[in-house]
Amino acid sequence: MIKFCFKASGNVPLELATKNALMTVEVTKSQKPPIHPGAAKPLMRDLVTAVNVHGEDGMGDDDLIHPTINPEPGHAVDVILDLVEKNPGEIEIVTIGPVTNIALAILKAPETMNKVKRIYTMGTAGFGAGNTTPVAEFNVYVDAEAYSIMMKSGIPISIIGFDICLGEAAWNREDMEFLMASQKEEAMFAVQCNSSLLEYNLQESGGHFVDLPDAVAMGVALWDDIVLEDKLCYCYVCTTEEATYGQVIINDRSKLAISDGFGSNPPNATICKIIDNQLFKNRLLELLVS
């Protein structure tokens, strides 16, 4: 498997996001994928971050981020296009943030990006409510224009919505205590870098949990057997009206009274609806403590 990390701004601005990726790679002590910085801002709007949820450094503000390795030369968009061109039909991309880099690559060389095997994207609210506005999920909300470009590209797309990353898919108190008790550096890092998110969830809902949307998306890409139900759907990205900006309207092909504009459009994504939460968590915990 060819592994690369391409960074865009998202939870925090690009410079911090790059440092966070470098530190995470360093902590894992595994095969180190090259990290290439990319877009520093959305295509058409000012950057929105999530420092109120993840801390000013995006990793819990626990002084964890001191990477000793550096990013590789080359802009993420150019590296993506080069990688796809050299490996047609073989490259699978997992997006766990705003998809600005993907949209720029599509705009620059659509014929090359049509050689991508599949994009797995942590984005949209799925069939649930938004986590940034009542209808919009954060990764789409940051750059909905980019998400719309990706959804219209014709590239095979699997969407892992925020709705399936909650509930039993999230780490609970026992999961985090288990990870900390292991004394494994990467396990402890995984808990500590989510300390701000834990505090946010405690204040907002009173729940002692850490939701793991990025990990769930990677789990679906790595382990297809954790997916219990998915469905081909047509997805429309809202980019014009401010109140609905970032909403992704999902038509699951159910019979509609008035279908014009939705029922007549062919599916453009596979939506993950249900995963085996316990199998996912068991495999993730095993990776962190083994």
Tab-separated table of C-alpha atoms in Angstrom:
chain	number	residue	atom	x	y	z
A	1	MET	CA	0.000	0.000	0.000
A	2	ILE	CA	1.325	3.440	-0.937
A	3	LYS	CA	0.895	5.858	1.960
A	4	PHE	CA	1.050	9.641	1.733
A	5	CYS	CA	-0.392	12.431	3.856
A	6	PHE	CA	-1.623	15.611	2.171
A	7	LYS	CA	-2.492	18.496	4.461
A	8	ALA	CA	-4.937	21.336	4.025
A	9	SER	CA	-6.124	23.773	6.643
A	10	GLY	CA	-9.062	22.496	8.678
A	11	ASN	CA	-9.416	22.179	12.451
A	12	VAL	CA	-6.451	24.579	12.634
A	13	PRO	CA	-4.547	26.633	10.041
A	14	LEU	CA	-2.209	24.825	7.647
A	15	GLU	CA	1.051	25.335	9.553
A	16	LEU	CA	-0.360	23.834	12.738
A	17	ALA	CA	-2.167	21.070	10.855
A	18	THR	CA	1.120	20.084	9.210
A	19	LYS	CA	2.922	19.970	12.558
A	20	ASN	CA	0.133	17.824	14.009
A	21	ALA	CA	0.436	15.361	11.137
A	22	LEU	CA	4.219	15.233	11.505
A	23	MET	CA	3.969	14.599	15.244
A	24	THR	CA	1.360	11.887	14.791
A	25	VAL	CA	3.533	10.095	12.234
A	26	GLU	CA	6.532	10.422	14.549
A	27	VAL	CA	4.689	8.997	17.553
A	28	THR	CA	3.505	5.903	15.699
A	29	LYS	CA	7.094	4.829	14.912
A	30	SER	CA	5.794	2.891	11.910
A	31	GLN	CA	6.511	3.327	8.231
A	32	LYS	CA	6.539	7.100	7.897
A	33	PRO	CA	4.404	8.378	5.028
A	34	PRO	CA	5.673	11.587	3.434
A	35	ILE	CA	3.663	14.663	4.392
A	36	HIS	CA	3.034	17.351	1.779
A	37	PRO	CA	1.363	20.648	2.745
A	38	GLY	CA	-1.339	21.875	0.400
A	39	ALA	CA	-4.055	24.512	0.391
A	40	ALA	CA	-3.954	27.064	3.201
A	41	LYS	CA	-7.513	28.319	2.695
A	42	PRO	CA	-10.806	27.278	1.124
A	43	LEU	CA	-11.489	27.943	-2.538
A	44	MET	CA	-13.827	30.915	-2.122
A	45	ARG	CA	-14.314	31.688	1.568
A	46	ASP	CA	-12.364	32.627	4.676
A	47	LEU	CA	-11.015	29.750	6.752
A	48	VAL	CA	-13.194	28.449	9.583
A	49	THR	CA	-11.388	26.397	12.243
A	50	ALA	CA	-12.494	24.181	15.147
A	51	VAL	CA	-10.112	25.432	17.844
A	52	ASN	CA	-13.112	25.824	20.166
A	53	VAL	CA	-13.481	22.038	20.057
A	54	HIS	CA	-9.943	20.715	19.592
A	55	GLY	CA	-7.846	23.405	21.279
A	56	GLU	CA	-5.739	26.239	19.906
A	57	ASP	CA	-3.155	23.750	18.611
A	58	GLY	CA	-5.819	21.329	17.368
A	59	MET	CA	-4.441	18.576	19.601
A	60	GLY	CA	-5.766	19.287	23.077
A	61	ASP	CA	-3.382	22.119	24.088
A	62	ASP	CA	-1.362	19.621	26.153
A	63	ASP	CA	2.052	20.592	24.744
A	64	LEU	CA	2.237	17.376	22.723
A	65	ILE	CA	3.330	18.810	19.386
A	66	HIS	CA	7.106	18.976	18.954
A	67	PRO	CA	7.905	17.196	15.668
A	68	THR	CA	11.533	16.591	14.764
A	69	ILE	CA	10.775	15.556	11.178
A	70	ASN	CA	9.896	17.904	8.342
A	71	PRO	CA	7.333	17.899	5.544
A	72	GLU	CA	8.456	16.838	2.096
A	73	PRO	CA	8.884	19.323	-0.766
A	74	GLY	CA	6.136	19.609	-3.346
A	75	HIS	CA	2.610	20.972	-3.092
A	76	ALA	CA	0.007	18.368	-2.135
A	77	VAL	CA	-2.027	18.931	-5.311
A	78	ASP	CA	0.930	18.301	-7.608
A	79	VAL	CA	2.008	15.239	-5.640
A	80	ILE	CA	-1.526	13.805	-5.769
A	81	LEU	CA	-1.685	14.239	-9.538
A	82	ASP	CA	1.759	12.720	-10.048
A	83	LEU	CA	0.902	9.753	-7.850
A	84	VAL	CA	-2.394	9.077	-9.640
A	85	GLU	CA	-0.859	9.486	-13.103
A	86	LYS	CA	1.848	6.952	-12.290
A	87	ASN	CA	-0.613	4.474	-10.721
A	88	PRO	CA	-3.827	4.679	-12.777
A	89	GLY	CA	-6.777	2.828	-11.294
A	90	GLU	CA	-4.847	1.926	-8.149
A	91	ILE	CA	-4.960	4.968	-5.874
A	92	GLU	CA	-7.541	5.181	-3.105
A	93	ILE	CA	-7.744	8.510	-1.283
A	94	VAL	CA	-9.103	9.001	2.240
A	95	THR	CA	-10.127	12.559	3.089
A	96	ILE	CA	-10.496	13.354	6.803
A	97	GLY	CA	-10.714	17.132	6.476
A	98	PRO	CA	-11.852	19.755	3.983
A	99	VAL	CA	-11.328	18.528	0.412
A	100	THR	CA	-9.756	21.698	-1.013
A	101	ASN	CA	-6.686	19.820	-2.273
A	102	ILE	CA	-8.869	17.258	-4.036
A	103	ALA	CA	-10.963	19.953	-5.706
A	104	LEU	CA	-7.855	21.816	-6.871
A	105	ALA	CA	-6.466	18.604	-8.342
A	106	ILE	CA	-9.750	17.959	-10.173
A	107	LEU	CA	-9.795	21.506	-11.532
A	108	LYS	CA	-6.161	21.301	-12.623
A	109	ALA	CA	-6.233	17.873	-14.266
A	110	PRO	CA	-9.692	16.247	-14.341
A	111	GLU	CA	-8.548	13.532	-16.753
A	112	THR	CA	-5.869	12.449	-14.286
A	113	MET	CA	-8.203	12.484	-11.281
A	114	ASN	CA	-10.649	10.287	-13.183
A	115	LYS	CA	-7.985	7.574	-12.790
A	116	VAL	CA	-8.478	7.551	-8.998
A	117	LYS	CA	-9.859	4.171	-7.909
A	118	ARG	CA	-12.023	5.559	-5.071
A	119	ILE	CA	-12.278	8.413	-2.600
A	120	TYR	CA	-13.346	7.627	0.965
A	121	THR	CA	-14.484	10.852	2.583
A	122	MET	CA	-15.271	11.686	6.178
A	123	GLY	CA	-17.818	14.346	5.432
A	124	THR	CA	-21.498	15.287	5.543
A	125	ALA	CA	-23.911	14.711	8.413
A	126	GLY	CA	-24.960	11.455	6.770
A	127	PHE	CA	-28.575	10.846	7.660
A	128	GLY	CA	-28.278	12.814	10.900
A	129	ALA	CA	-27.939	16.419	12.058
A	130	GLY	CA	-24.994	18.680	11.379
A	131	ASN	CA	-22.246	19.283	13.932
A	132	THR	CA	-21.365	22.810	12.778
A	133	THR	CA	-24.761	24.162	11.767
A	134	PRO	CA	-28.073	22.350	12.189
A	135	VAL	CA	-27.587	20.850	8.719
A	136	ALA	CA	-23.847	21.021	7.933
A	137	GLU	CA	-20.901	18.884	9.036
A	138	PHE	CA	-17.573	20.648	9.639
A	139	ASN	CA	-15.423	19.238	6.815
A	140	VAL	CA	-17.995	20.186	4.200
A	141	TYR	CA	-18.840	23.520	5.843
A	142	VAL	CA	-15.222	24.704	5.706
A	143	ASP	CA	-15.194	24.418	1.890
A	144	ALA	CA	-18.524	23.351	0.438
A	145	GLU	CA	-17.515	24.543	-3.033
A	146	ALA	CA	-14.645	22.067	-2.977
A	147	TYR	CA	-16.938	19.271	-1.783
A	148	SER	CA	-19.373	20.056	-4.598
A	149	ILE	CA	-16.582	19.832	-7.166
A	150	MET	CA	-15.558	16.452	-5.784
A	151	MET	CA	-19.129	15.140	-5.779
A	152	LYS	CA	-19.624	16.165	-9.414
A	153	SER	CA	-16.300	14.687	-10.584
A	154	GLY	CA	-17.488	11.180	-11.463
A	155	ILE	CA	-14.821	9.618	-9.228
A	156	PRO	CA	-16.218	6.661	-7.212
A	157	ILE	CA	-16.912	8.053	-3.732
A	158	SER	CA	-17.731	6.448	-0.388
A	159	ILE	CA	-19.097	8.829	2.247
A	160	ILE	CA	-18.681	8.198	5.953
A	161	GLY	CA	-21.050	10.667	7.588
A	162	PHE	CA	-20.798	12.100	11.082
A	163	ASP	CA	-23.942	10.228	12.100
A	164	ILE	CA	-22.223	6.839	12.195
A	165	CYS	CA	-19.274	8.163	14.235
A	166	LEU	CA	-21.342	8.721	17.370
A	167	GLY	CA	-22.850	6.381	19.945
A	168	GLU	CA	-21.129	3.008	20.253
A	169	ALA	CA	-18.471	3.963	17.690
A	170	ALA	CA	-17.061	6.589	20.074
A	171	TRP	CA	-14.500	5.951	22.801
A	172	ASN	CA	-16.104	5.803	26.225
A	173	ARG	CA	-14.479	6.182	29.650
A	174	GLU	CA	-13.455	2.515	29.797
A	175	ASP	CA	-11.828	2.645	26.353
A	176	MET	CA	-9.726	5.657	27.285
A	177	GLU	CA	-8.741	4.219	30.667
A	178	PHE	CA	-7.635	1.031	28.902
A	179	LEU	CA	-5.479	2.996	26.464
A	180	MET	CA	-3.837	5.089	29.187
A	181	ALA	CA	-3.175	2.021	31.341
A	182	SER	CA	-1.314	0.366	28.451
A	183	GLN	CA	1.487	2.943	28.790
A	184	LYS	CA	2.011	2.683	25.046
A	185	GLU	CA	3.148	6.032	23.688
A	186	GLU	CA	0.815	6.057	20.703
A	187	ALA	CA	-2.173	4.920	22.796
A	188	MET	CA	-1.590	7.621	25.395
A	189	PHE	CA	-1.022	10.222	22.664
A	190	ALA	CA	-4.336	9.274	21.037
A	191	VAL	CA	-6.188	9.968	24.291
A	192	GLN	CA	-4.247	13.073	25.308
A	193	CYS	CA	-4.572	14.827	21.953
A	194	ASN	CA	-8.351	14.526	22.296
A	195	SER	CA	-8.534	16.094	25.765
A	196	SER	CA	-10.139	19.307	24.492
A	197	LEU	CA	-12.722	17.316	22.542
A	198	LEU	CA	-13.542	15.289	25.662
A	199	GLU	CA	-14.003	18.483	27.665
A	200	TYR	CA	-16.176	19.941	24.903
A	201	ASN	CA	-18.414	16.847	24.894
A	202	LEU	CA	-18.664	16.892	28.685
A	203	GLN	CA	-19.774	20.519	28.655
A	204	GLU	CA	-22.134	20.226	25.701
A	205	SER	CA	-23.866	16.940	26.481
A	206	GLY	CA	-22.537	15.684	29.796
A	207	GLY	CA	-21.244	12.587	28.007
A	208	HIS	CA	-17.787	11.176	28.787
A	209	PHE	CA	-16.885	10.217	25.225
A	210	VAL	CA	-14.619	11.087	22.308
A	211	ASP	CA	-16.123	10.728	18.848
A	212	LEU	CA	-13.711	9.410	16.215
A	213	PRO	CA	-14.908	10.461	12.752
A	214	ASP	CA	-11.442	10.357	11.163
A	215	ALA	CA	-10.698	6.932	12.611
A	216	VAL	CA	-14.081	5.578	11.523
A	217	ALA	CA	-13.455	6.777	7.969
A	218	MET	CA	-10.025	5.152	7.923
A	219	GLY	CA	-11.554	1.997	9.379
A	220	VAL	CA	-14.087	1.768	6.553
A	221	ALA	CA	-11.303	2.235	3.998
A	222	LEU	CA	-9.066	-0.396	5.619
A	223	TRP	CA	-11.607	-2.981	6.786
A	224	ASP	CA	-14.541	-3.393	4.438
A	225	ASP	CA	-16.003	-6.095	6.701
A	226	ILE	CA	-16.905	-3.533	9.380
A	227	VAL	CA	-19.523	-2.068	7.017
A	228	LEU	CA	-22.869	-3.715	7.723
A	229	GLU	CA	-25.001	-1.557	5.443
A	230	ASP	CA	-24.350	1.011	2.743
A	231	LYS	CA	-26.413	2.451	-0.074
A	232	LEU	CA	-25.901	4.144	-3.424
A	233	CYS	CA	-27.340	7.658	-3.230
A	234	TYR	CA	-27.440	10.963	-5.044
A	235	CYS	CA	-25.843	13.769	-3.023
A	236	TYR	CA	-26.313	17.482	-3.623
A	237	VAL	CA	-24.015	20.008	-1.913
A	238	CYS	CA	-25.588	23.329	-0.911
A	239	THR	CA	-23.312	26.316	-1.567
A	240	THR	CA	-25.527	29.344	-2.192
A	241	GLU	CA	-27.866	30.141	0.705
A	242	GLU	CA	-26.028	30.943	3.930
A	243	ALA	CA	-28.479	29.073	6.174
A	244	THR	CA	-27.906	25.814	4.290
A	245	TYR	CA	-24.261	26.330	3.287
A	246	GLY	CA	-22.399	23.044	3.661
A	247	GLN	CA	-25.499	20.868	3.845
A	248	VAL	CA	-25.344	17.738	1.716
A	249	ILE	CA	-28.830	16.617	0.722
A	250	ILE	CA	-28.832	12.834	0.382
A	251	ASN	CA	-31.440	11.107	-1.745
A	252	ASP	CA	-31.391	7.406	-0.946
A	253	ARG	CA	-33.607	6.682	-3.975
A	254	SER	CA	-36.750	6.431	-1.863
A	255	LYS	CA	-39.956	7.222	-3.722
A	256	LEU	CA	-40.657	10.949	-3.561
A	257	ALA	CA	-43.915	12.741	-4.219
A	258	ILE	CA	-42.043	15.266	-6.340
A	259	SER	CA	-38.764	13.860	-7.618
A	260	ASP	CA	-37.663	16.547	-10.070
A	261	GLY	CA	-34.098	17.560	-9.359
A	262	PHE	CA	-33.322	14.540	-7.195
A	263	GLY	CA	-35.029	11.336	-8.258
A	264	SER	CA	-33.882	11.711	-11.841
A	265	ASN	CA	-30.206	12.072	-10.951
A	266	PRO	CA	-28.009	8.962	-10.920
A	267	PRO	CA	-26.188	8.004	-7.714
A	268	ASN	CA	-22.853	9.733	-7.167
A	269	ALA	CA	-21.783	8.194	-3.844
A	270	THR	CA	-22.036	5.146	-1.637
A	271	ILE	CA	-23.213	6.211	1.810
A	272	CYS	CA	-22.104	4.126	4.773
A	273	LYS	CA	-25.189	3.649	6.950
A	274	ILE	CA	-24.245	1.101	9.633
A	275	ILE	CA	-20.906	-0.258	10.843
A	276	ASP	CA	-20.007	-2.983	13.318
A	277	ASN	CA	-19.032	-0.598	16.104
A	278	GLN	CA	-17.465	-3.161	18.400
A	279	LEU	CA	-15.391	-4.766	15.649
A	280	PHE	CA	-14.164	-1.328	14.594
A	281	LYS	CA	-13.208	-0.350	18.145
A	282	ASN	CA	-11.554	-3.673	18.887
A	283	ARG	CA	-9.323	-3.343	15.835
A	284	LEU	CA	-8.481	0.278	16.600
A	285	LEU	CA	-7.606	-0.487	20.218
A	286	GLU	CA	-5.485	-3.434	19.097
A	287	LEU	CA	-3.541	-1.203	16.696
A	288	LEU	CA	-2.806	1.304	19.455
A	289	VAL	CA	-1.672	-1.135	22.156
A	290	SER	CA	0.008	-3.891	20.111
